[in-house]
Structure formats: C-alpha cells, structure tokens
mmCIF file of C-alpha atoms in Angstrom:
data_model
loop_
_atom_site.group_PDB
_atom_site.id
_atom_site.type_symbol
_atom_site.label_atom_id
_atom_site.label_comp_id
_atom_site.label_asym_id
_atom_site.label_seq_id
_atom_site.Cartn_x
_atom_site.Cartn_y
_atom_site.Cartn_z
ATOM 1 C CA UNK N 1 133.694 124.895 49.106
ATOM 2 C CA UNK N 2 132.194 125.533 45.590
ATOM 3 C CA UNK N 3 128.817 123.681 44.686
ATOM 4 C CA UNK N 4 127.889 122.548 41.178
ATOM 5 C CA UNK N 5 124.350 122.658 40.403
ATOM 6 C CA UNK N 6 123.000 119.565 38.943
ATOM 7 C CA UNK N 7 119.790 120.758 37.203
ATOM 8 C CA UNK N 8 120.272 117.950 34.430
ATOM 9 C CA UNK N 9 121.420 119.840 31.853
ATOM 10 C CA UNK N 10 125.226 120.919 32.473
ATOM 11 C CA UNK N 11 128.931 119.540 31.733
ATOM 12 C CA UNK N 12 129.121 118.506 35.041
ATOM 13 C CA UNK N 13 131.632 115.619 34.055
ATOM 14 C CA UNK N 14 133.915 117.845 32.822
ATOM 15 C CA UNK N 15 133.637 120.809 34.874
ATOM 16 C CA UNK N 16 134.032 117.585 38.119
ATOM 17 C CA UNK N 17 137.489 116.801 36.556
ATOM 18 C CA UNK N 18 138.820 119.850 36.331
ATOM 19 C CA UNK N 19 137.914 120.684 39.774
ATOM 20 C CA UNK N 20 139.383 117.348 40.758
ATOM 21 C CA UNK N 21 142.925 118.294 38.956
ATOM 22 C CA UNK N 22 143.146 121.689 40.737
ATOM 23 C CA UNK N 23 142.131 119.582 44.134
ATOM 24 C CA UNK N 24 139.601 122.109 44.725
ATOM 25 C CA UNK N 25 137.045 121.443 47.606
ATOM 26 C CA UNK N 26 133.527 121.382 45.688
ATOM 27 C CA UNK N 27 130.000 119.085 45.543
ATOM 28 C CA UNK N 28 128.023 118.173 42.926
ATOM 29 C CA UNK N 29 124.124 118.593 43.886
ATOM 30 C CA UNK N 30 120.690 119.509 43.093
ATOM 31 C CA UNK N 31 120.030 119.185 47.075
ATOM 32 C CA UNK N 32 119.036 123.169 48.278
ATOM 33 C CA UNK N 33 120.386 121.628 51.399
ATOM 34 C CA UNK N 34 123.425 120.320 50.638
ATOM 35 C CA UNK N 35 124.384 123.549 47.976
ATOM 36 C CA UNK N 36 123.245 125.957 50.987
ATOM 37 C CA UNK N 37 126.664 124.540 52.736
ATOM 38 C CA UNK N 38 128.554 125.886 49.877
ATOM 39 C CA UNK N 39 130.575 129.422 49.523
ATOM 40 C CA UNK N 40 130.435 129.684 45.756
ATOM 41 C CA UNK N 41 128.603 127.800 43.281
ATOM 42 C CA UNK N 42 129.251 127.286 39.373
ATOM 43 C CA UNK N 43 126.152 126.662 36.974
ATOM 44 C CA UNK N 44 126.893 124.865 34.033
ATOM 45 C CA UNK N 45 124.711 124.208 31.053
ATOM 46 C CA UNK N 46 124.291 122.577 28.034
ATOM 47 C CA UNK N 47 121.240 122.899 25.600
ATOM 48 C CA UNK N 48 117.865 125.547 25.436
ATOM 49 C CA UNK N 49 117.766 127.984 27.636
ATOM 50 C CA UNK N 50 113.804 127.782 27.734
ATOM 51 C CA UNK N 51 114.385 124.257 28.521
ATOM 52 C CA UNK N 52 117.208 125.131 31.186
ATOM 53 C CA UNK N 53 114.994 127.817 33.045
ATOM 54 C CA UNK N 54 111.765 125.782 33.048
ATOM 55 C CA UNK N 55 113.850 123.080 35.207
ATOM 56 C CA UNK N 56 115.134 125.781 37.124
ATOM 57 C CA UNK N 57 112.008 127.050 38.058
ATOM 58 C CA UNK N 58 110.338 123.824 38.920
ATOM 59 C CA UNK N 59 113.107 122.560 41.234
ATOM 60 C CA UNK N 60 113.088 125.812 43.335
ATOM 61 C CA UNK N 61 116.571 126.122 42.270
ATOM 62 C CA UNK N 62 115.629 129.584 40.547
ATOM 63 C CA UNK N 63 114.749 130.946 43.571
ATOM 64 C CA UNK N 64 117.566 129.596 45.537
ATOM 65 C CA UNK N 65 120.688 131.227 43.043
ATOM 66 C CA UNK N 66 118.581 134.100 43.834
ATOM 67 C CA UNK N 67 118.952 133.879 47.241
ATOM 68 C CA UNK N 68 122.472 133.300 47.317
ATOM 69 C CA UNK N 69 123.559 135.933 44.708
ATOM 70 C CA UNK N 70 121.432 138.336 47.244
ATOM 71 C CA UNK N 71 123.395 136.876 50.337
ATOM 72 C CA UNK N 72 126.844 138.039 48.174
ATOM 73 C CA UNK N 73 127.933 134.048 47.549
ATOM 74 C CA UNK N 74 130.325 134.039 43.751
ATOM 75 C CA UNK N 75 127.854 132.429 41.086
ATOM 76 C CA UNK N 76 129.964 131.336 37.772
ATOM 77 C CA UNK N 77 128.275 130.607 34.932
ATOM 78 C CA UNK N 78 129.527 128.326 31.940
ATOM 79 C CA UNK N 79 128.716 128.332 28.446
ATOM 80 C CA UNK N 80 124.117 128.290 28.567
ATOM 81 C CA UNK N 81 124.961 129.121 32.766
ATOM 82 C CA UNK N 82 126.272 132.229 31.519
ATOM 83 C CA UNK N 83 123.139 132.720 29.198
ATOM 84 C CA UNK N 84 120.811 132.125 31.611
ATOM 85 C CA UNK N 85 122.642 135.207 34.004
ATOM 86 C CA UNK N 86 120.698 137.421 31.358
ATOM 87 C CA UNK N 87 117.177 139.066 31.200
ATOM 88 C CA UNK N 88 116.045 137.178 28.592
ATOM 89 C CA UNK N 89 116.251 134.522 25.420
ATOM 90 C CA UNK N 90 114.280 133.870 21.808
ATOM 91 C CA UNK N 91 116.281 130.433 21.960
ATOM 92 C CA UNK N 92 113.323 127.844 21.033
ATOM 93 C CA UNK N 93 110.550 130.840 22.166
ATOM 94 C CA UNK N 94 110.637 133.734 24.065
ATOM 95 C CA UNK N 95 111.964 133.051 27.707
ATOM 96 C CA UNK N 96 113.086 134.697 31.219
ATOM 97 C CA UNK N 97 116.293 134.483 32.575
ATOM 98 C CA UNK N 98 117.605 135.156 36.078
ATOM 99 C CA UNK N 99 117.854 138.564 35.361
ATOM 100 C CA UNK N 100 121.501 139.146 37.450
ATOM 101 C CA UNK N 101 122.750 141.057 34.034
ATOM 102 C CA UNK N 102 121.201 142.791 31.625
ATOM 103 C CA UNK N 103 120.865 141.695 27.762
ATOM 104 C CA UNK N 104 119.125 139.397 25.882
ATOM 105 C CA UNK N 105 120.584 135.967 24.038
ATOM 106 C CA UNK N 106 119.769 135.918 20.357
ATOM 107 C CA UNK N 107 120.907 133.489 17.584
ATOM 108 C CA UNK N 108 123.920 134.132 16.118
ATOM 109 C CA UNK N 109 123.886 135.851 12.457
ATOM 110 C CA UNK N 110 124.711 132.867 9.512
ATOM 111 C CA UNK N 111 126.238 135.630 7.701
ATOM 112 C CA UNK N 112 127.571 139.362 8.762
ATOM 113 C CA UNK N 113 128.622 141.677 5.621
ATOM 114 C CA UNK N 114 130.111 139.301 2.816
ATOM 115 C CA UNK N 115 131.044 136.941 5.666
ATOM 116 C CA UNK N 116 129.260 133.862 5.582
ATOM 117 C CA UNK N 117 129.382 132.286 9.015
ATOM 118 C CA UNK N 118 128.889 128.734 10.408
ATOM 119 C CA UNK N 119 126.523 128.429 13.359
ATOM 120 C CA UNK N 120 127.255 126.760 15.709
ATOM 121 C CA UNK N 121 130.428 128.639 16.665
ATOM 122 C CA UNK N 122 132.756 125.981 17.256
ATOM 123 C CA UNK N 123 136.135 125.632 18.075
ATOM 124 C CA UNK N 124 139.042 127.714 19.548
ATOM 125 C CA UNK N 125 138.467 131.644 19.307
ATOM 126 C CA UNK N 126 141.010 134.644 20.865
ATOM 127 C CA UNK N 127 139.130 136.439 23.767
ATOM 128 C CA UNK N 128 139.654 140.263 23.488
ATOM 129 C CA UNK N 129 140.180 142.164 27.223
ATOM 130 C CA UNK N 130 137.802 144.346 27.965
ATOM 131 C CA UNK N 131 137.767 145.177 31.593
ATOM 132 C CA UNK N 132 139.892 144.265 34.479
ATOM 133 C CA UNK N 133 138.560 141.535 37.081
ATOM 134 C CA UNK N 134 139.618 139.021 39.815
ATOM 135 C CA UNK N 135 138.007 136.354 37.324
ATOM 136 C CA UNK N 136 140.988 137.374 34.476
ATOM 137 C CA UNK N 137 143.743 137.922 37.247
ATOM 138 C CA UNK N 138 146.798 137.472 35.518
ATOM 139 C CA UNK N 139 145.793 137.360 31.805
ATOM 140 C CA UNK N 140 146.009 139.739 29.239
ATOM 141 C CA UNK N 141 145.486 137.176 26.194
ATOM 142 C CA UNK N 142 144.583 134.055 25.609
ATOM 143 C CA UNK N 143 142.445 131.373 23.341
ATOM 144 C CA UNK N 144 139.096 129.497 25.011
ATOM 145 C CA UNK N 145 137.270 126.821 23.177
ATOM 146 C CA UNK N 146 133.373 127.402 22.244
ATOM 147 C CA UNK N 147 130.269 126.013 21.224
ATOM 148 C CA UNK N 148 127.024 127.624 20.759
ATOM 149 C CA UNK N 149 124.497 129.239 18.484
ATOM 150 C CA UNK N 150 123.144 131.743 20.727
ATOM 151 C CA UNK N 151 124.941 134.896 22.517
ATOM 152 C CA UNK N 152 124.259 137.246 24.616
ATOM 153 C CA UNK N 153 123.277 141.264 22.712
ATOM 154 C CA UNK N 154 122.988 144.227 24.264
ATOM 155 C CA UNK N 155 125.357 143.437 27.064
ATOM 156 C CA UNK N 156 126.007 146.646 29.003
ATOM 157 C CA UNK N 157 129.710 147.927 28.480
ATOM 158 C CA UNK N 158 130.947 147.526 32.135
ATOM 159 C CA UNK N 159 129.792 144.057 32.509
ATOM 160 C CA UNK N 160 132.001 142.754 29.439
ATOM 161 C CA UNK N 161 135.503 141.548 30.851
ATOM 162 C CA UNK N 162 136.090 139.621 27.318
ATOM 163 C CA UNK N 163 134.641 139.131 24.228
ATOM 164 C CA UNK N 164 135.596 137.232 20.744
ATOM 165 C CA UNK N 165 134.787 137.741 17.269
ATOM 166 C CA UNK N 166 132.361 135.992 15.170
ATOM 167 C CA UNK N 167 131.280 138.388 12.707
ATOM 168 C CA UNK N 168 129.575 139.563 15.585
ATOM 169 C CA UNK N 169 131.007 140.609 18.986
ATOM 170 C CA UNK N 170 130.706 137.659 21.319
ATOM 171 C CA UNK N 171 130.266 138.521 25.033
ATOM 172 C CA UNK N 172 132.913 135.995 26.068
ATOM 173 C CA UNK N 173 133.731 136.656 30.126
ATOM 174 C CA UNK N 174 131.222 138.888 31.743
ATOM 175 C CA UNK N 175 130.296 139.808 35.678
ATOM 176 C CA UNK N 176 129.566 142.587 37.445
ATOM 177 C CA UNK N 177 129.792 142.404 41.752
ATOM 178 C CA UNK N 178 129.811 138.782 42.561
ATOM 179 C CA UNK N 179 128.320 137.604 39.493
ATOM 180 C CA UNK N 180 130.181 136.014 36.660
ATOM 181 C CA UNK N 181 130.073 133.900 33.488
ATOM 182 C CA UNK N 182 132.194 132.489 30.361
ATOM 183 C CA UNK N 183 130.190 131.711 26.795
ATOM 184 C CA UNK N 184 133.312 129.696 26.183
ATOM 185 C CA UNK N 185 134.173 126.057 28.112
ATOM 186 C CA UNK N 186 137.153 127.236 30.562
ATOM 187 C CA UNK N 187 137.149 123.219 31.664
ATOM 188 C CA UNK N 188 138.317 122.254 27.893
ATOM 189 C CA UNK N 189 140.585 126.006 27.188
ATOM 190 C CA UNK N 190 143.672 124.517 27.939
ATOM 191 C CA UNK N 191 145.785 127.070 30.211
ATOM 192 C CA UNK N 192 143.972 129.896 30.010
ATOM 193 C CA UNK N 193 140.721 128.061 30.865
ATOM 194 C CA UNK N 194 142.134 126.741 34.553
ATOM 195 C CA UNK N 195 143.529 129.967 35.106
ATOM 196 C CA UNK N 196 140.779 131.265 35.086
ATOM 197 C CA UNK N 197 139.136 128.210 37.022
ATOM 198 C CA UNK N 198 141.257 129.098 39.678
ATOM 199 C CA UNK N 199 140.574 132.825 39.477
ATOM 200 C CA UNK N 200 137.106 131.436 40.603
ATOM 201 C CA UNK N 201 138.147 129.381 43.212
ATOM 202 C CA UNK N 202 140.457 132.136 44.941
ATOM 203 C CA UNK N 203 137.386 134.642 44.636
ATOM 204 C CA UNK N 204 135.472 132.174 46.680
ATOM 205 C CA UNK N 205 137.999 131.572 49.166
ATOM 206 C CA UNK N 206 138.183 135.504 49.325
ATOM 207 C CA UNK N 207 134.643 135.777 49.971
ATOM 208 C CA UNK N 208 134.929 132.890 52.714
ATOM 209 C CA UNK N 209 137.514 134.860 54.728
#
C-alpha cells in the first residue's frame, strides 16, 4: 500500500485520481499511525518550501519520512516533494530540507546568455536520460508537464536519472537507493507520467515482497 502525506500543501487531488485509475492500493493521511501501515509513501507539494518544511517539522512528520527512509520504505517526491528531498532552499529565506540528497534549490535564472526566460517554467518540457533506474523502467524519452520557479543546483551526477532544459539544466527525475523525486507533475504527463507512476508502485510492491 502507498501512503500520501497530507501536510496541507500537496496535489493530493490529482495525485488521488491517478492512483485511483491505475487501481493502486494507497491512503491519503497526515495520521503517523495510519501512514506507518504503509510500504511506500509519495510526498507531494505545492508552494514554499520554507513554508512546506516548517509544517513538516511541526507535525512530526519530518521526523517520521526520516524514519521510514532509514527503515528502507520507497519515498517519491513530486514537484516541491522533490525539493524538499534536498539539503537546502533560498525560496522565501534560507531553509533546511530533509537532507536525503544533496543540493540546494535556487530560483531559476530570468535570463541565461541572450535567452530571456519566463519564470515560472510552465508547460510541457522533453526530459533528457541520464541514468538508468526502476523509476524510468521502460523509457528512453518522453515529455512531462512542469511548473515551478525554483530547482534544484548542485545535484550530484549519480543522483540525476533526468533532467530538462531551461536555459539552465533542470534536475527533472532524481533518486539514489530508495529515494526518489520528479520536478515535473507525472499525475498530469500524459503517458509517460503513469508510466512512471507505476514504476513507483511496482518498486513498492518489490520492496513489500
């Protein structure tokens, strides 16, 4: 079973639905209790990452994805949830993250060279393959929608899986052991977003056996 955490600030309608289409067995809590039943969890977000991690740490919920990260349990992370698997932010002041990956989440550039860019990135970007993983079992291309202002720099080499480019490079899938994330929306990416979906859910039934 894979838990959603409900920390107030995630697309938890959306992520629900598309759980619901690939009739995969999940909850949606912010009960310790009722996520400690769970065999993988997925961590949305939506909005600051100070914000995100000062609710995290109130609710004991920082401490808990600890805990079951340590114990070897799949954590995916979507969109900010993938932000907040890094060291640290300057999104709205400095903040700490959960510290599972290393980097640091920085606004994105309005302009790179003679390229003048419009933050926030939104809309449908091509994800480049960097490294293999059960998360991108069975791709090799692919586009995923986005939308943020903030990614993730200084993202160690082996923990990129994908990236895209917006006059920067975009850490777009990362993970390393049995932590992963996506910057983009997999929910709202069409095929290639539910593939990988359900690259998630079969590395959590994988873990369960």
């Amino acid at each position: 079973m894979i838990a959603i955490i409900d920390y107030g600030m995630g697309n938890l309608y959306s992520v629900s639905k598309a759980l619901e289409r690939m009739n995969a067995d999940y909850i949606l809590s912010s009960d310790e209790k009722e996520l400690a039943k769970a065999d993988g969890y997925i961590l949305p977000g939506v909005g600051s990452f100070k914000d995100a991690m000062s609710i995290l740490n109130e609710t004991g919920l920082t401490s808990f994805i600890q805990k079951v990260v340590e114990e070897g349990k799949p954590l995916l992370g979507i969109c900010l949830g993938m932000q907040l698997l890094f060291e640290e932010s300057i999104e709205n002041g400095e903040a700490k993250g959960l510290a599972f990956l290393p980097g640091k989440v920085i606004r994105i550039p309005e302009a790179a060279g003679s390229e003048q860019l419009k933050v926030p990135h939104m809309g449908w970007n091509n994800l480049n393959m960097k490294n293999e993983s059960p998360l991108l079992a069975g791709l090799s291309s692919g586009y995923a929608y986005f939308v943020h202002s903030y990614y993730v720099d200084s993202a160690e080499e082996d923990t990129l899986l994908a990236t895209a480019s917006y006059g920067v490079e975009v850490p777009a899938v990362v993970g390393r052991g049995n932590v992963y994330g996506t910057q983009f929306h997999p929910e709202k990416s069409s095929e290639l977003g539910l593939a990988i979906l359900e690259n998630y859910i079969n590395i959590v039934e994988g873990e369960k056996r």
